[in-house]
PDB file of N, CA and C and ligand atoms in Angstrom:
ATOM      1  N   UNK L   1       0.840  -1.194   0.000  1.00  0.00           N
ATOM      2  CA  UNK L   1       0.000   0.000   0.000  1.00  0.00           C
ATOM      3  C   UNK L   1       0.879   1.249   0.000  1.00  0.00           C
ATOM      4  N   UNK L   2       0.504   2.003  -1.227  1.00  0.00           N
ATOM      5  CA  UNK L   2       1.422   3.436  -0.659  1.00  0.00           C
ATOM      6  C   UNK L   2       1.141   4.471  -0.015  1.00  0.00           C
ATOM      7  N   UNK L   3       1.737   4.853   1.377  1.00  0.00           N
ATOM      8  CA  UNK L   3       1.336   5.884   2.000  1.00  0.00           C
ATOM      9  C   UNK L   3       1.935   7.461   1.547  1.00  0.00           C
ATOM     10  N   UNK L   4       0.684   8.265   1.142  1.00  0.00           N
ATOM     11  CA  UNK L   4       1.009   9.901   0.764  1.00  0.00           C
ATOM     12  C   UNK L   4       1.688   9.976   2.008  1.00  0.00           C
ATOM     13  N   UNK L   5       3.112  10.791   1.610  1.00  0.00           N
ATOM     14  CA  UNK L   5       3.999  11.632   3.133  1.00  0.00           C
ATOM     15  C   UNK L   5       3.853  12.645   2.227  1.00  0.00           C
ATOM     16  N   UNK L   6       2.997  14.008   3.174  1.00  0.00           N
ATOM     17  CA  UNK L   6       3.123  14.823   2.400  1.00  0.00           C
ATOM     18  C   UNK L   6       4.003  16.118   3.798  1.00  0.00           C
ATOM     19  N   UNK L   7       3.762  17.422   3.272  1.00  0.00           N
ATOM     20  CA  UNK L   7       4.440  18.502   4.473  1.00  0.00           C
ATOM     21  C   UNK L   7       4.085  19.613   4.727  1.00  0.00           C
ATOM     22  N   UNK L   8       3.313  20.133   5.144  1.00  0.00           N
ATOM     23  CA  UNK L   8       2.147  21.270   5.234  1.00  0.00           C
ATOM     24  C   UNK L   8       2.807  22.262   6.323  1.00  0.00           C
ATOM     25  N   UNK L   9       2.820  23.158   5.851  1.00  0.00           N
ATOM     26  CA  UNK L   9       2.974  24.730   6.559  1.00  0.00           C
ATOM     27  C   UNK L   9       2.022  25.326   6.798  1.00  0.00           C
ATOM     28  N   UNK L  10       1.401  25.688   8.399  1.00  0.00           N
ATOM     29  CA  UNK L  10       0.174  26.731   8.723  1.00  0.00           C
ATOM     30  C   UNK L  10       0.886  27.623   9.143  1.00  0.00           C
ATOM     31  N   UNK L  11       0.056  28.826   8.946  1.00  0.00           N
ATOM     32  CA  UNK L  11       0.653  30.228   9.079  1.00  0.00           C
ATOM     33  C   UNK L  11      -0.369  30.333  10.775  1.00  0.00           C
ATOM     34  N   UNK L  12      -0.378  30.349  11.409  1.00  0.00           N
ATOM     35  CA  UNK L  12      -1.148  30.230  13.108  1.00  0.00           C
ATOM     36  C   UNK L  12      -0.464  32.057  13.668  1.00  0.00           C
ATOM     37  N   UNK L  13      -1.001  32.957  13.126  1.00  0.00           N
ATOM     38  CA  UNK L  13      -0.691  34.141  13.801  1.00  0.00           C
ATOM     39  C   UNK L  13      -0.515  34.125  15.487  1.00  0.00           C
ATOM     40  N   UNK L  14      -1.204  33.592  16.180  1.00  0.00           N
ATOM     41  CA  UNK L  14      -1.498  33.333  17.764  1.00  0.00           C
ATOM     42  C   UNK L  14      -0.063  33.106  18.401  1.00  0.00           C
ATOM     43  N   UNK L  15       0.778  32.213  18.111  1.00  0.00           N
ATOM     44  CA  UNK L  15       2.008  31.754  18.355  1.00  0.00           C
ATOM     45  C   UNK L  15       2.519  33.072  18.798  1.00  0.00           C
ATOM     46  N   UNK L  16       3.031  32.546  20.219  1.00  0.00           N
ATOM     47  CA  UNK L  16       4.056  33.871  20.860  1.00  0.00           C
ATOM     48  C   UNK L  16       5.033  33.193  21.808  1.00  0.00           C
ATOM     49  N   UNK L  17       5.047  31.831  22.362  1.00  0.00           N
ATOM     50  CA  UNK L  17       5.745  31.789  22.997  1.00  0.00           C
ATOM     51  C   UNK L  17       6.709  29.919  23.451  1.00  0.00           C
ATOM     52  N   UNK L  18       7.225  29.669  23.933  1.00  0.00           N
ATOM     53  CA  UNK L  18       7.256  28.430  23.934  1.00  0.00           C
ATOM     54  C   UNK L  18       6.104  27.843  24.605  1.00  0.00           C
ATOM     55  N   UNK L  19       5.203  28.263  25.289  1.00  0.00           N
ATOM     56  CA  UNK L  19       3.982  27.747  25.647  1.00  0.00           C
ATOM     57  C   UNK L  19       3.184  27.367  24.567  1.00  0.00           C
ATOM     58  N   UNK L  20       3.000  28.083  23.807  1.00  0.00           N
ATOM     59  CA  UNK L  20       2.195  27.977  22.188  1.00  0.00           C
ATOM     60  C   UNK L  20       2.774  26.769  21.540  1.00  0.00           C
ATOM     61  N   UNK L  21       4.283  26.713  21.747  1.00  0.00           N
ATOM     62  CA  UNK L  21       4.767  25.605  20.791  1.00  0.00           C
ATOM     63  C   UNK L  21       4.495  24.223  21.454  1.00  0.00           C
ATOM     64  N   UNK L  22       4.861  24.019  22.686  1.00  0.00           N
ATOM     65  CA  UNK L  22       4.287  23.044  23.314  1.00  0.00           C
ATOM     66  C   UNK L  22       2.442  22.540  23.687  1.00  0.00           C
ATOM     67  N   UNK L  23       1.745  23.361  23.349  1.00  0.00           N
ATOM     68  CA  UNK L  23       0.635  23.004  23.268  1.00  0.00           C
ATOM     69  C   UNK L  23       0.175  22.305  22.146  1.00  0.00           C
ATOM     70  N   UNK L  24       0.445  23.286  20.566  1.00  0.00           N
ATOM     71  CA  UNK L  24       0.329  22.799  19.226  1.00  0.00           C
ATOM     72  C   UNK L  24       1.125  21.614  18.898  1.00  0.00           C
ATOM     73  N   UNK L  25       2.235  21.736  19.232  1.00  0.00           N
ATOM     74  CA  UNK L  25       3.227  20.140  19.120  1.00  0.00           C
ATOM     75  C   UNK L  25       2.113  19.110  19.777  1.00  0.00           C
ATOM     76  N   UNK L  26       1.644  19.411  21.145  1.00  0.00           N
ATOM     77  CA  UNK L  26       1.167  18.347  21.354  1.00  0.00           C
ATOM     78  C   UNK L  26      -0.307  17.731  20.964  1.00  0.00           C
ATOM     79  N   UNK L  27      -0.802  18.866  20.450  1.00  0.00           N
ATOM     80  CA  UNK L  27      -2.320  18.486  19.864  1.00  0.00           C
ATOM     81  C   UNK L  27      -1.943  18.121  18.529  1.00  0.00           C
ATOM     82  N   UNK L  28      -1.160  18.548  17.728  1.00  0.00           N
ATOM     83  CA  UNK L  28      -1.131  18.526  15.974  1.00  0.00           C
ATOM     84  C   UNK L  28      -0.523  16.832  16.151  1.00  0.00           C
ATOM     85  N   UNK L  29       0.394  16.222  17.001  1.00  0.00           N
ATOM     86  CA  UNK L  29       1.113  14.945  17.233  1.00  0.00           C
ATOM     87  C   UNK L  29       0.420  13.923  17.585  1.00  0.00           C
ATOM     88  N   UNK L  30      -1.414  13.729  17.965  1.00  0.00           N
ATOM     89  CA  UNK L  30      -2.210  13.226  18.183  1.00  0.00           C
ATOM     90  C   UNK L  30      -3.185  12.918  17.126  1.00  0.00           C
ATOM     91  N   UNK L  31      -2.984  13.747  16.262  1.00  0.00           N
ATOM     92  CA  UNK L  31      -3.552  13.693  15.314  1.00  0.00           C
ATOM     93  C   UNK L  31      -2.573  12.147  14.284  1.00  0.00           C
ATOM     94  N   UNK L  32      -3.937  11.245  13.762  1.00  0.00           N
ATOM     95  CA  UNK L  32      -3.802  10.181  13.425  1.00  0.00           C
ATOM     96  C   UNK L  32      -2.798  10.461  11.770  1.00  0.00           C
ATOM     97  N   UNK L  33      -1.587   9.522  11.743  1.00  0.00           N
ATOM     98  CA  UNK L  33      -0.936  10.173  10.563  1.00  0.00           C
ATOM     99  C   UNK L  33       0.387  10.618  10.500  1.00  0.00           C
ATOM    100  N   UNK L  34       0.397  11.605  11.473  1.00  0.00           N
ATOM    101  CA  UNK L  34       1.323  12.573  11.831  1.00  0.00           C
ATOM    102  C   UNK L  34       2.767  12.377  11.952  1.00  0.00           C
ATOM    103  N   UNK L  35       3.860  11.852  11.618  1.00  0.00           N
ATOM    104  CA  UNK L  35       4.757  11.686  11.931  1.00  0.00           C
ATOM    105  C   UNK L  35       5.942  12.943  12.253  1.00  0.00           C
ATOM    106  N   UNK L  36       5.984  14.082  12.015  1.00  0.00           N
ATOM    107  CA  UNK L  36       6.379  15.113  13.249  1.00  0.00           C
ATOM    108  C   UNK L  36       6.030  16.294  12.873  1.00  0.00           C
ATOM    109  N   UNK L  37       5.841  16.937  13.613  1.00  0.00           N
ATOM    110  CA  UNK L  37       5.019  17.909  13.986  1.00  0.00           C
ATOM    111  C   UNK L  37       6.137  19.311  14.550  1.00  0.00           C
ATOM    112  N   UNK L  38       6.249  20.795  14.026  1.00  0.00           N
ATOM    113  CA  UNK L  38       7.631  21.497  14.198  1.00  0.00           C
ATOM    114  C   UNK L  38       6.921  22.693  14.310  1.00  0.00           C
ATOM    115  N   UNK L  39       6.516  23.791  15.590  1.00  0.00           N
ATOM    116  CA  UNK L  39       6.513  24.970  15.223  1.00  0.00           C
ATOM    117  C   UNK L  39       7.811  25.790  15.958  1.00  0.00           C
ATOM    118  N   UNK L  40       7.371  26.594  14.629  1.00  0.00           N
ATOM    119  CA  UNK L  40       8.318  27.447  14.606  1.00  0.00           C
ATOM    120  C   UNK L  40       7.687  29.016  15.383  1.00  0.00           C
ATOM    121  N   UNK L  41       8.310  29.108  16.587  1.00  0.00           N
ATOM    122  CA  UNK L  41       7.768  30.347  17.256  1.00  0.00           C
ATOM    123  C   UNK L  41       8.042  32.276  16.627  1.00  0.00           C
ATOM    124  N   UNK L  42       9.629  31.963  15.907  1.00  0.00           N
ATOM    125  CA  UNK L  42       9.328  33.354  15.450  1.00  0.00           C
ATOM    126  C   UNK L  42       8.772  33.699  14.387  1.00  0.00           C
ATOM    127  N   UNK L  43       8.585  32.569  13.471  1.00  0.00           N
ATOM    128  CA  UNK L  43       7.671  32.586  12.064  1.00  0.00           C
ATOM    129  C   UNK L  43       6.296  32.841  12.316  1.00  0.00           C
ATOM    130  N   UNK L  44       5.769  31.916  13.459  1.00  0.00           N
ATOM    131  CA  UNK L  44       4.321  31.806  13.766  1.00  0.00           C
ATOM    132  C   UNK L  44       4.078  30.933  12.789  1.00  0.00           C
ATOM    133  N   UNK L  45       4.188  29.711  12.630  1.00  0.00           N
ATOM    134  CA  UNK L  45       3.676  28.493  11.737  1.00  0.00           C
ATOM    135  C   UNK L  45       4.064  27.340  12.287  1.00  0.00           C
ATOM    136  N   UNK L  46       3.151  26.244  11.365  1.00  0.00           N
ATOM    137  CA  UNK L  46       3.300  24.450  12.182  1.00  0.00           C
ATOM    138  C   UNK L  46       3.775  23.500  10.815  1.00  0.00           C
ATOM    139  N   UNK L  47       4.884  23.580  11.151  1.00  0.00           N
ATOM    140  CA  UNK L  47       4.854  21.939  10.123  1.00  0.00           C
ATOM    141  C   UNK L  47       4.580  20.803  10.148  1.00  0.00           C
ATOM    142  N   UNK L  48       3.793  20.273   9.521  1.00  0.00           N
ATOM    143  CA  UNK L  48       3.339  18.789   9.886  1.00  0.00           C
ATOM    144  C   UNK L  48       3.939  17.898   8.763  1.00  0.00           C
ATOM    145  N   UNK L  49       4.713  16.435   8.725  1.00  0.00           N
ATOM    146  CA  UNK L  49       4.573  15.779   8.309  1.00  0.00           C
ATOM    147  C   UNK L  49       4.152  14.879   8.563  1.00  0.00           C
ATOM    148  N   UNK L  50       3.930  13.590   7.559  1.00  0.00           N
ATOM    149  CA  UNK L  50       2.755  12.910   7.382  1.00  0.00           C
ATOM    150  C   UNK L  50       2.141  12.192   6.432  1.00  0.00           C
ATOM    151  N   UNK L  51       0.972  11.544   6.664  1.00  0.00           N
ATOM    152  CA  UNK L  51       0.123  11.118   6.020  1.00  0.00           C
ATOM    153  C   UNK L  51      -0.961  11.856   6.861  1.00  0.00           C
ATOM    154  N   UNK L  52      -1.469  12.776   6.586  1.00  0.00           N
ATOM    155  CA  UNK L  52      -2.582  13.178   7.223  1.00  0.00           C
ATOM    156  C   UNK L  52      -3.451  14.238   6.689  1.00  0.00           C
ATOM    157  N   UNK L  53      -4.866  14.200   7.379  1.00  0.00           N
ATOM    158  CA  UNK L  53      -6.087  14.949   6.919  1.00  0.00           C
ATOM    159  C   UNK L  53      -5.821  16.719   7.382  1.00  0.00           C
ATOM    160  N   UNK L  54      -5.807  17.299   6.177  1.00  0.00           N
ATOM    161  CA  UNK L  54      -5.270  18.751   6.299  1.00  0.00           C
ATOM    162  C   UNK L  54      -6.673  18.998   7.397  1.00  0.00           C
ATOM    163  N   UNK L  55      -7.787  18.700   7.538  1.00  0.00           N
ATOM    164  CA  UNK L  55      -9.409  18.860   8.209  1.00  0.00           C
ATOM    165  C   UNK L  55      -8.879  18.505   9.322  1.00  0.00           C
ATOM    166  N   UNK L  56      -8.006  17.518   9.875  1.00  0.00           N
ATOM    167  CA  UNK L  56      -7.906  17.038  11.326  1.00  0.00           C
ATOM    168  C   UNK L  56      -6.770  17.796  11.736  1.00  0.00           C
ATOM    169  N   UNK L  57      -5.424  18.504  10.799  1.00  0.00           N
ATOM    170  CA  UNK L  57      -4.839  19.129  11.447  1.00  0.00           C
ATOM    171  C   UNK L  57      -5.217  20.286  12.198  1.00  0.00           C
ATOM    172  N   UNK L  58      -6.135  21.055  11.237  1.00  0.00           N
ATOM    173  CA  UNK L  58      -6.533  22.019  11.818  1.00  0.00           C
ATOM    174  C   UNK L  58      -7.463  22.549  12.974  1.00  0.00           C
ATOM    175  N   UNK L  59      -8.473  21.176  12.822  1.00  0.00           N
ATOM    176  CA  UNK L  59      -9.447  20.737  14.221  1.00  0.00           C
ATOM    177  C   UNK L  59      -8.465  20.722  15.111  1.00  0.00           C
ATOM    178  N   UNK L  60      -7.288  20.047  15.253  1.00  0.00           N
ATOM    179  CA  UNK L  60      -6.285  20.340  16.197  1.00  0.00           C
ATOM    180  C   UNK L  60      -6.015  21.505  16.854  1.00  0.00           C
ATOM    181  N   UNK L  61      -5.577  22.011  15.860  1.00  0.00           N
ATOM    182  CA  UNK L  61      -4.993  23.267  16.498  1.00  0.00           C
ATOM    183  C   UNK L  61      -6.139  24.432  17.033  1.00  0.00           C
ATOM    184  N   UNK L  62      -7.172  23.846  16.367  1.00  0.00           N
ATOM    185  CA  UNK L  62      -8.323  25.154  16.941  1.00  0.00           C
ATOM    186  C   UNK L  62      -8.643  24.425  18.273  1.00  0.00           C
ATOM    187  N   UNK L  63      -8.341  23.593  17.978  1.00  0.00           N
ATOM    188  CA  UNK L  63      -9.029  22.723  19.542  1.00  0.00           C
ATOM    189  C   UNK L  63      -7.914  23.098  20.653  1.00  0.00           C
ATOM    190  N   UNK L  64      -6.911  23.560  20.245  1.00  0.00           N
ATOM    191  CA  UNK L  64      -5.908  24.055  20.912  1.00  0.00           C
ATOM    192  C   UNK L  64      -5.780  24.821  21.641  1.00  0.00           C
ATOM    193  N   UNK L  65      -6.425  25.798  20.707  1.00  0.00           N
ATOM    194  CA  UNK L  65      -7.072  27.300  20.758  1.00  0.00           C
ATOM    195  C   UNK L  65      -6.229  28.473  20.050  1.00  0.00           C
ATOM    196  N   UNK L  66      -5.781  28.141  18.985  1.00  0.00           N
ATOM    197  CA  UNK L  66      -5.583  28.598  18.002  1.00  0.00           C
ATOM    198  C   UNK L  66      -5.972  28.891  16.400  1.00  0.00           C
ATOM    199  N   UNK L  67      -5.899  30.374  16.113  1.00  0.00           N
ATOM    200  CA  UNK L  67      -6.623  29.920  14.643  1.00  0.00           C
ATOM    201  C   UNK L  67      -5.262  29.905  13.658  1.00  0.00           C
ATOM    202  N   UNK L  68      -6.263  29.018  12.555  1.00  0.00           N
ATOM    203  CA  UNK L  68      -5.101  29.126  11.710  1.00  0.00           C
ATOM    204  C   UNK L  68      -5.387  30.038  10.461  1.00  0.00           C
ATOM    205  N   UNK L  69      -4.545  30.676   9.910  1.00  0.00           N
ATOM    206  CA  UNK L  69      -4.708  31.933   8.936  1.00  0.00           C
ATOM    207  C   UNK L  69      -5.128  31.195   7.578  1.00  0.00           C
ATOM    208  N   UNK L  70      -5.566  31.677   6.433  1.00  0.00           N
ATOM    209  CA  UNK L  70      -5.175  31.636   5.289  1.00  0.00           C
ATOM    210  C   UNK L  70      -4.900  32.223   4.792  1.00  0.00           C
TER     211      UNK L  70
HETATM  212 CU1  LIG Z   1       2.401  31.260  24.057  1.00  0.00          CU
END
């Protein structure tokens, strides 16, 4: 079976601190798929790689309590 690894960049304006990064690391890393998960605090964005549902990353992170930009 071939699994899509794909690598998605969210732009998450909210991000300010290492608190932010440790919250989103740990909700976006629960998400089914995910094999690692990277924000970057002075960019304000999340990298995810993966096999995963761009719909569940982002339920993540709002569930977080973050929005994510477009
Ligand atoms: Cu913070």
């Amino acid at each position: 079976m071939v699994r899509l690894v794909t690598q998605r960049t969210y732009a998450v304006p909210g991000i300010s601190c290492a608190h932010c990064k440790a919250s989103i690391e740990a909700a976006v890393a629960g998400v089914p798929g995910v094999d690692a998960v990277e924000v970057d605090v002075a960019a304000r964005t999340v990298r995810v790689d993966g096999d995963v549902s761009d719909e569940a990353v982002r339920a993540a992170i709002d569930d977080a309590g973050y929005d994510v930009a477009d």
